[in-house]
Amino acid sequence: GEDVEQSLFLSVREGDSSVINCTYTDSSSTYLYWYKQEPGAGLQLLTYIFSNMDMKQDQRLTVLLNKKDKHLSLRIADTQTGDSAIYFCAESRHNTDKLIFGTGTRLQVFP
Amino acid sequence: GAVVSQHPSRVICKSGTSVKIECRSLDFQATTMFWYRQFPKQSLMLMATSNEGSKATYEQGVEKDKFLINHASLTLSTLTVTSAHPEDSSFYICSARAGTGGFYEQYFGPGTRLTVT
């Protein structure tokens, strides 16, 4: 199937770390992505990971991939109020250009 | 980074009329453009993939006669919603990609909010 699942909401205090989780079902995924969507706007690519990697770090963002369990996570260190948005994971598969998006996680950061 | 624009950002139309949404890649040539639909508080659903100069490939369940897609140049794709109905009201987002195969980032437009009355 093409299911990509995420928890719907996450609320964290400013300065804490946020961890957003994603599970997918298709083992043929080649790249996995994290996108950020602010209210009424399009999507911004935050980071991506190739399926043969298990970790990628980019400044405050850390992506962990457990291919065996088909589990992807995004950790945001020192979360700020400007990080409040909806975060989507997505996957693409070998020989296709299609992105399959997760259900989205709404991150709320409170002071 | 690369910029993708959409026009209009918001449109209200009457039931039964048609509305055209434009998607432009401003500073790169997009070999492939994608059209997504997003319902409130839901994920993006891919509607169709279009390559410049060829017919769009529609996803299962998307009516090609209702959602007309034209990708006439490497910087412009249009989505026309024909004979719009209130259930077509949604947020439509396009994205553009500079290459095929391997990793080429999809750049997303800001979206168009369509309301059919």
PDB file of C-alpha atoms in Angstrom:
ATOM      1  CA  GLY A   1       0.000   0.000   0.000  1.00  0.00           C
ATOM      2  CA  GLU A   2       0.898   3.658  -0.032  1.00  0.00           C
ATOM      3  CA  ASP A   3       0.170   4.526   3.589  1.00  0.00           C
ATOM      4  CA  VAL A   4       2.436   7.005   5.308  1.00  0.00           C
ATOM      5  CA  GLU A   5       1.303   7.682   8.850  1.00  0.00           C
ATOM      6  CA  GLN A   6       2.118  10.395  11.342  1.00  0.00           C
ATOM      7  CA  SER A   7       0.716  11.437  14.691  1.00  0.00           C
ATOM      8  CA  LEU A   8      -1.585  14.428  14.337  1.00  0.00           C
ATOM      9  CA  PHE A   9      -0.360  16.787  17.035  1.00  0.00           C
ATOM     10  CA  LEU A  10       2.713  17.584  19.062  1.00  0.00           C
ATOM     11  CA  SER A  11       3.024  20.326  21.628  1.00  0.00           C
ATOM     12  CA  VAL A  12       6.386  21.331  23.091  1.00  0.00           C
ATOM     13  CA  ARG A  13       7.819  24.091  25.211  1.00  0.00           C
ATOM     14  CA  GLU A  14      10.157  26.583  23.607  1.00  0.00           C
ATOM     15  CA  GLY A  15      13.759  25.457  23.996  1.00  0.00           C
ATOM     16  CA  ASP A  16      12.903  21.776  24.303  1.00  0.00           C
ATOM     17  CA  SER A  17      13.505  19.207  21.580  1.00  0.00           C
ATOM     18  CA  SER A  18      10.686  18.029  19.329  1.00  0.00           C
ATOM     19  CA  VAL A  19      10.517  14.577  17.819  1.00  0.00           C
ATOM     20  CA  ILE A  20       8.087  13.951  14.995  1.00  0.00           C
ATOM     21  CA  ASN A  21       7.578  10.369  13.905  1.00  0.00           C
ATOM     22  CA  CYS A  22       6.520   8.798  10.631  1.00  0.00           C
ATOM     23  CA  THR A  23       5.897   5.233   9.531  1.00  0.00           C
ATOM     24  CA  TYR A  24       5.639   4.039   5.978  1.00  0.00           C
ATOM     25  CA  THR A  25       4.761   0.739   4.395  1.00  0.00           C
ATOM     26  CA  ASP A  26       6.641   0.506   1.106  1.00  0.00           C
ATOM     27  CA  SER A  27      10.117  -0.942   1.381  1.00  0.00           C
ATOM     28  CA  SER A  28      11.041   0.291  -2.106  1.00  0.00           C
ATOM     29  CA  SER A  29      11.292   3.903  -0.921  1.00  0.00           C
ATOM     30  CA  THR A  30      14.472   5.502  -2.196  1.00  0.00           C
ATOM     31  CA  TYR A  31      14.361   8.932  -0.590  1.00  0.00           C
ATOM     32  CA  LEU A  32      12.484  10.115   2.462  1.00  0.00           C
ATOM     33  CA  TYR A  33      11.763  13.742   3.111  1.00  0.00           C
ATOM     34  CA  TRP A  34      10.584  16.172   5.722  1.00  0.00           C
ATOM     35  CA  TYR A  35       8.590  19.207   4.632  1.00  0.00           C
ATOM     36  CA  LYS A  36       7.298  22.158   6.641  1.00  0.00           C
ATOM     37  CA  GLN A  37       4.054  23.945   5.850  1.00  0.00           C
ATOM     38  CA  GLU A  38       3.130  27.228   7.465  1.00  0.00           C
ATOM     39  CA  PRO A  39      -0.507  28.382   7.522  1.00  0.00           C
ATOM     40  CA  GLY A  40      -1.921  29.064   4.066  1.00  0.00           C
ATOM     41  CA  ALA A  41       1.407  28.419   2.365  1.00  0.00           C
ATOM     42  CA  GLY A  42       3.091  25.824   0.211  1.00  0.00           C
ATOM     43  CA  LEU A  43       5.652  23.321   1.387  1.00  0.00           C
ATOM     44  CA  GLN A  44       9.262  23.936   2.206  1.00  0.00           C
ATOM     45  CA  LEU A  45      11.753  21.083   2.030  1.00  0.00           C
ATOM     46  CA  LEU A  46      13.607  20.879   5.330  1.00  0.00           C
ATOM     47  CA  THR A  47      15.772  17.853   4.766  1.00  0.00           C
ATOM     48  CA  TYR A  48      15.865  14.472   3.090  1.00  0.00           C
ATOM     49  CA  ILE A  49      17.643  11.168   3.566  1.00  0.00           C
ATOM     50  CA  PHE A  50      18.593   8.461   1.117  1.00  0.00           C
ATOM     51  CA  SER A  51      17.247   5.073   2.064  1.00  0.00           C
ATOM     52  CA  ASN A  52      20.678   3.512   2.572  1.00  0.00           C
ATOM     53  CA  MET A  53      21.493   5.988   5.337  1.00  0.00           C
ATOM     54  CA  ASP A  54      20.321   5.741   8.907  1.00  0.00           C
ATOM     55  CA  MET A  55      21.014   9.241  10.140  1.00  0.00           C
ATOM     56  CA  LYS A  56      21.456  12.729   8.799  1.00  0.00           C
ATOM     57  CA  GLN A  57      22.124  15.891  10.768  1.00  0.00           C
ATOM     58  CA  ASP A  58      21.654  19.419   9.507  1.00  0.00           C
ATOM     59  CA  GLN A  59      22.051  22.166  12.103  1.00  0.00           C
ATOM     60  CA  ARG A  60      19.099  21.815  14.501  1.00  0.00           C
ATOM     61  CA  LEU A  61      17.557  18.976  12.521  1.00  0.00           C
ATOM     62  CA  THR A  62      18.371  15.298  12.937  1.00  0.00           C
ATOM     63  CA  VAL A  63      16.724  12.645  10.795  1.00  0.00           C
ATOM     64  CA  LEU A  64      16.765   9.015  11.888  1.00  0.00           C
ATOM     65  CA  LEU A  65      15.745   6.209   9.562  1.00  0.00           C
ATOM     66  CA  ASN A  66      15.047   2.661  10.701  1.00  0.00           C
ATOM     67  CA  LYS A  67      14.545   0.871   7.441  1.00  0.00           C
ATOM     68  CA  LYS A  68      13.807  -2.469   9.072  1.00  0.00           C
ATOM     69  CA  ASP A  69      10.879  -0.999  10.994  1.00  0.00           C
ATOM     70  CA  LYS A  70      10.025   1.491   8.206  1.00  0.00           C
ATOM     71  CA  HIS A  71      10.207   4.317  10.731  1.00  0.00           C
ATOM     72  CA  LEU A  72      11.450   7.841  10.113  1.00  0.00           C
ATOM     73  CA  SER A  73      11.809  10.581  12.680  1.00  0.00           C
ATOM     74  CA  LEU A  74      12.683  14.259  12.701  1.00  0.00           C
ATOM     75  CA  ARG A  75      14.228  15.780  15.792  1.00  0.00           C
ATOM     76  CA  ILE A  76      14.281  19.552  16.116  1.00  0.00           C
ATOM     77  CA  ALA A  77      16.694  20.749  18.788  1.00  0.00           C
ATOM     78  CA  ASP A  78      16.033  23.955  20.747  1.00  0.00           C
ATOM     79  CA  THR A  79      12.541  24.313  19.290  1.00  0.00           C
ATOM     80  CA  GLN A  80      11.456  27.900  18.670  1.00  0.00           C
ATOM     81  CA  THR A  81       8.019  29.479  18.250  1.00  0.00           C
ATOM     82  CA  GLY A  82       8.862  29.956  14.576  1.00  0.00           C
ATOM     83  CA  ASP A  83       8.996  26.186  14.237  1.00  0.00           C
ATOM     84  CA  SER A  84       5.234  26.001  14.812  1.00  0.00           C
ATOM     85  CA  ALA A  85       3.820  24.557  11.593  1.00  0.00           C
ATOM     86  CA  ILE A  86       2.630  21.329  10.034  1.00  0.00           C
ATOM     87  CA  TYR A  87       5.372  18.841   9.249  1.00  0.00           C
ATOM     88  CA  PHE A  88       4.938  16.255   6.527  1.00  0.00           C
ATOM     89  CA  CYS A  89       7.097  13.264   5.872  1.00  0.00           C
ATOM     90  CA  ALA A  90       7.133  11.974   2.316  1.00  0.00           C
ATOM     91  CA  GLU A  91       8.677   9.157   0.364  1.00  0.00           C
ATOM     92  CA  SER A  92       9.621   8.645  -3.227  1.00  0.00           C
ATOM     93  CA  ARG A  93      10.200   5.330  -4.906  1.00  0.00           C
ATOM     94  CA  HIS A  94      12.663   3.978  -7.399  1.00  0.00           C
ATOM     95  CA  ASN A  95      11.962   5.042 -10.965  1.00  0.00           C
ATOM     96  CA  THR A  96       9.078   7.341 -10.103  1.00  0.00           C
ATOM     97  CA  ASP A  97       8.912  11.064  -9.561  1.00  0.00           C
ATOM     98  CA  LYS A  98       5.919  10.804  -7.248  1.00  0.00           C
ATOM     99  CA  LEU A  99       5.983  11.914  -3.650  1.00  0.00           C
ATOM    100  CA  ILE A 100       3.701  10.110  -1.227  1.00  0.00           C
ATOM    101  CA  PHE A 101       2.943  12.350   1.708  1.00  0.00           C
ATOM    102  CA  GLY A 102       2.158  11.465   5.278  1.00  0.00           C
ATOM    103  CA  THR A 103      -0.858  12.752   7.105  1.00  0.00           C
ATOM    104  CA  GLY A 104       1.041  15.650   8.680  1.00  0.00           C
ATOM    105  CA  THR A 105       1.895  16.527  12.274  1.00  0.00           C
ATOM    106  CA  ARG A 106       0.888  19.868  13.664  1.00  0.00           C
ATOM    107  CA  LEU A 107       3.667  21.150  15.919  1.00  0.00           C
ATOM    108  CA  GLN A 108       2.731  23.802  18.440  1.00  0.00           C
ATOM    109  CA  VAL A 109       5.481  25.514  20.405  1.00  0.00           C
ATOM    110  CA  PHE A 110       4.486  27.376  23.529  1.00  0.00           C
ATOM    111  CA  PRO A 111       6.627  29.805  25.533  1.00  0.00           C
TER     112      PRO A 111
ATOM    113  CA  GLY B   1      16.649  28.598  -3.843  1.00  0.00           C
ATOM    114  CA  ALA B   2      14.327  28.033  -6.766  1.00  0.00           C
ATOM    115  CA  VAL B   3      10.996  29.844  -6.753  1.00  0.00           C
ATOM    116  CA  VAL B   4       7.634  28.589  -7.908  1.00  0.00           C
ATOM    117  CA  SER B   5       4.707  30.976  -8.103  1.00  0.00           C
ATOM    118  CA  GLN B   6       1.004  30.348  -8.391  1.00  0.00           C
ATOM    119  CA  HIS B   7      -1.698  32.654  -9.601  1.00  0.00           C
ATOM    120  CA  PRO B   8      -4.193  33.471  -8.304  1.00  0.00           C
ATOM    121  CA  SER B   9      -3.590  32.892  -4.613  1.00  0.00           C
ATOM    122  CA  ARG B  10      -7.331  32.916  -3.927  1.00  0.00           C
ATOM    123  CA  VAL B  11     -10.296  32.596  -6.234  1.00  0.00           C
ATOM    124  CA  ILE B  12     -14.023  32.430  -5.700  1.00  0.00           C
ATOM    125  CA  CYS B  13     -16.171  31.224  -8.558  1.00  0.00           C
ATOM    126  CA  LYS B  14     -19.777  30.280  -9.095  1.00  0.00           C
ATOM    127  CA  SER B  15     -20.874  26.710  -9.480  1.00  0.00           C
ATOM    128  CA  GLY B  16     -20.780  25.613 -13.129  1.00  0.00           C
ATOM    129  CA  THR B  17     -18.029  27.982 -14.219  1.00  0.00           C
ATOM    130  CA  SER B  18     -14.404  27.143 -14.996  1.00  0.00           C
ATOM    131  CA  VAL B  19     -11.327  28.509 -13.312  1.00  0.00           C
ATOM    132  CA  LYS B  20      -7.688  28.407 -14.386  1.00  0.00           C
ATOM    133  CA  ILE B  21      -4.744  28.265 -12.006  1.00  0.00           C
ATOM    134  CA  GLU B  22      -1.233  29.003 -13.210  1.00  0.00           C
ATOM    135  CA  CYS B  23       1.994  27.558 -11.884  1.00  0.00           C
ATOM    136  CA  ARG B  24       5.297  29.088 -12.937  1.00  0.00           C
ATOM    137  CA  SER B  25       8.900  28.212 -12.216  1.00  0.00           C
ATOM    138  CA  LEU B  26      10.566  31.606 -12.020  1.00  0.00           C
ATOM    139  CA  ASP B  27      14.264  30.880 -12.149  1.00  0.00           C
ATOM    140  CA  PHE B  28      14.639  27.355 -13.480  1.00  0.00           C
ATOM    141  CA  GLN B  29      13.260  25.131 -16.188  1.00  0.00           C
ATOM    142  CA  ALA B  30      10.849  22.550 -14.875  1.00  0.00           C
ATOM    143  CA  THR B  31      10.827  19.334 -16.832  1.00  0.00           C
ATOM    144  CA  THR B  32       8.109  18.004 -14.585  1.00  0.00           C
ATOM    145  CA  MET B  33       5.322  19.730 -12.697  1.00  0.00           C
ATOM    146  CA  PHE B  34       2.931  18.202 -10.221  1.00  0.00           C
ATOM    147  CA  TRP B  35      -0.519  19.239  -9.053  1.00  0.00           C
ATOM    148  CA  TYR B  36      -1.723  18.426  -5.560  1.00  0.00           C
ATOM    149  CA  ARG B  37      -4.953  18.958  -3.729  1.00  0.00           C
ATOM    150  CA  GLN B  38      -5.114  19.516   0.004  1.00  0.00           C
ATOM    151  CA  PHE B  39      -8.285  19.328   2.040  1.00  0.00           C
ATOM    152  CA  PRO B  40      -8.482  21.170   5.366  1.00  0.00           C
ATOM    153  CA  LYS B  41      -6.289  19.588   8.008  1.00  0.00           C
ATOM    154  CA  GLN B  42      -5.328  16.791   5.640  1.00  0.00           C
ATOM    155  CA  SER B  43      -2.372  15.719   3.636  1.00  0.00           C
ATOM    156  CA  LEU B  44      -1.542  16.515   0.042  1.00  0.00           C
ATOM    157  CA  MET B  45      -3.035  14.250  -2.551  1.00  0.00           C
ATOM    158  CA  LEU B  46      -1.245  14.034  -5.890  1.00  0.00           C
ATOM    159  CA  MET B  47      -3.672  14.720  -8.713  1.00  0.00           C
ATOM    160  CA  ALA B  48      -1.453  14.534 -11.765  1.00  0.00           C
ATOM    161  CA  THR B  49       2.075  14.710 -13.104  1.00  0.00           C
ATOM    162  CA  SER B  50       2.841  16.691 -16.215  1.00  0.00           C
ATOM    163  CA  ASN B  51       5.925  16.742 -18.377  1.00  0.00           C
ATOM    164  CA  GLU B  52       6.539  19.612 -20.755  1.00  0.00           C
ATOM    165  CA  GLY B  53       5.054  18.975 -24.161  1.00  0.00           C
ATOM    166  CA  SER B  54       3.233  15.783 -23.288  1.00  0.00           C
ATOM    167  CA  LYS B  55      -0.098  14.803 -21.801  1.00  0.00           C
ATOM    168  CA  ALA B  56      -0.470  14.760 -18.053  1.00  0.00           C
ATOM    169  CA  THR B  57      -0.583  11.496 -16.154  1.00  0.00           C
ATOM    170  CA  TYR B  58      -3.527  11.491 -13.770  1.00  0.00           C
ATOM    171  CA  GLU B  59      -3.748   9.591 -10.527  1.00  0.00           C
ATOM    172  CA  GLN B  60      -6.455   7.032 -10.041  1.00  0.00           C
ATOM    173  CA  GLY B  61      -9.798   8.618  -9.248  1.00  0.00           C
ATOM    174  CA  VAL B  62      -8.939  12.045 -10.684  1.00  0.00           C
ATOM    175  CA  GLU B  63     -11.182  13.026 -13.602  1.00  0.00           C
ATOM    176  CA  LYS B  64      -9.008  14.188 -16.471  1.00  0.00           C
ATOM    177  CA  ASP B  65     -11.925  15.902 -18.204  1.00  0.00           C
ATOM    178  CA  LYS B  66     -12.695  17.903 -15.107  1.00  0.00           C
ATOM    179  CA  PHE B  67      -9.156  18.875 -14.167  1.00  0.00           C
ATOM    180  CA  LEU B  68      -7.439  19.915 -17.381  1.00  0.00           C
ATOM    181  CA  ILE B  69      -3.683  20.246 -17.152  1.00  0.00           C
ATOM    182  CA  ASN B  70      -1.514  21.923 -19.741  1.00  0.00           C
ATOM    183  CA  HIS B  71       2.290  22.101 -19.544  1.00  0.00           C
ATOM    184  CA  ALA B  72       3.055  24.078 -22.657  1.00  0.00           C
ATOM    185  CA  SER B  73       6.477  25.373 -21.677  1.00  0.00           C
ATOM    186  CA  LEU B  74       9.306  24.542 -19.318  1.00  0.00           C
ATOM    187  CA  THR B  75       8.218  27.300 -16.957  1.00  0.00           C
ATOM    188  CA  LEU B  76       4.429  27.186 -17.022  1.00  0.00           C
ATOM    189  CA  SER B  77       1.743  24.652 -16.203  1.00  0.00           C
ATOM    190  CA  THR B  78      -1.948  25.391 -15.842  1.00  0.00           C
ATOM    191  CA  LEU B  79      -4.747  23.557 -14.084  1.00  0.00           C
ATOM    192  CA  THR B  80      -8.284  24.328 -15.238  1.00  0.00           C
ATOM    193  CA  VAL B  81     -11.147  23.186 -13.075  1.00  0.00           C
ATOM    194  CA  THR B  82     -14.075  22.846 -15.452  1.00  0.00           C
ATOM    195  CA  SER B  83     -17.719  23.093 -14.452  1.00  0.00           C
ATOM    196  CA  ALA B  84     -16.718  23.660 -10.850  1.00  0.00           C
ATOM    197  CA  HIS B  85     -18.888  22.403  -8.001  1.00  0.00           C
ATOM    198  CA  PRO B  86     -18.732  23.236  -4.292  1.00  0.00           C
ATOM    199  CA  GLU B  87     -17.003  19.915  -3.613  1.00  0.00           C
ATOM    200  CA  ASP B  88     -14.096  21.138  -5.773  1.00  0.00           C
ATOM    201  CA  SER B  89     -13.388  23.791  -3.170  1.00  0.00           C
ATOM    202  CA  SER B  90      -9.918  23.070  -1.870  1.00  0.00           C
ATOM    203  CA  PHE B  91      -6.332  24.242  -1.642  1.00  0.00           C
ATOM    204  CA  TYR B  92      -4.462  23.435  -4.846  1.00  0.00           C
ATOM    205  CA  ILE B  93      -0.677  23.309  -4.731  1.00  0.00           C
ATOM    206  CA  CYS B  94       1.717  22.838  -7.613  1.00  0.00           C
ATOM    207  CA  SER B  95       5.334  21.818  -7.524  1.00  0.00           C
ATOM    208  CA  ALA B  96       8.076  21.847 -10.120  1.00  0.00           C
ATOM    209  CA  ARG B  97      11.130  19.709 -10.569  1.00  0.00           C
ATOM    210  CA  ALA B  98      14.193  20.411 -12.679  1.00  0.00           C
ATOM    211  CA  GLY B  99      15.137  16.840 -13.618  1.00  0.00           C
ATOM    212  CA  THR B 100      13.972  13.252 -13.601  1.00  0.00           C
ATOM    213  CA  GLY B 101      15.269  10.183 -11.842  1.00  0.00           C
ATOM    214  CA  GLY B 102      17.578  10.326  -8.846  1.00  0.00           C
ATOM    215  CA  PHE B 103      17.201  13.214  -6.464  1.00  0.00           C
ATOM    216  CA  TYR B 104      15.886  16.454  -7.820  1.00  0.00           C
ATOM    217  CA  GLU B 105      14.113  18.657  -5.343  1.00  0.00           C
ATOM    218  CA  GLN B 106      10.475  19.473  -5.915  1.00  0.00           C
ATOM    219  CA  TYR B 107       9.863  23.155  -5.306  1.00  0.00           C
ATOM    220  CA  PHE B 108       6.373  23.986  -4.171  1.00  0.00           C
ATOM    221  CA  GLY B 109       4.226  26.947  -5.011  1.00  0.00           C
ATOM    222  CA  PRO B 110       2.371  28.859  -2.296  1.00  0.00           C
ATOM    223  CA  GLY B 111      -0.968  27.313  -3.223  1.00  0.00           C
ATOM    224  CA  THR B 112      -4.300  28.542  -4.547  1.00  0.00           C
ATOM    225  CA  ARG B 113      -7.408  28.519  -2.379  1.00  0.00           C
ATOM    226  CA  LEU B 114     -10.442  27.785  -4.567  1.00  0.00           C
ATOM    227  CA  THR B 115     -13.919  28.397  -3.215  1.00  0.00           C
ATOM    228  CA  VAL B 116     -16.896  27.414  -5.350  1.00  0.00           C
ATOM    229  CA  THR B 117     -20.189  28.975  -4.316  1.00  0.00           C
TER     230      THR B 117
END
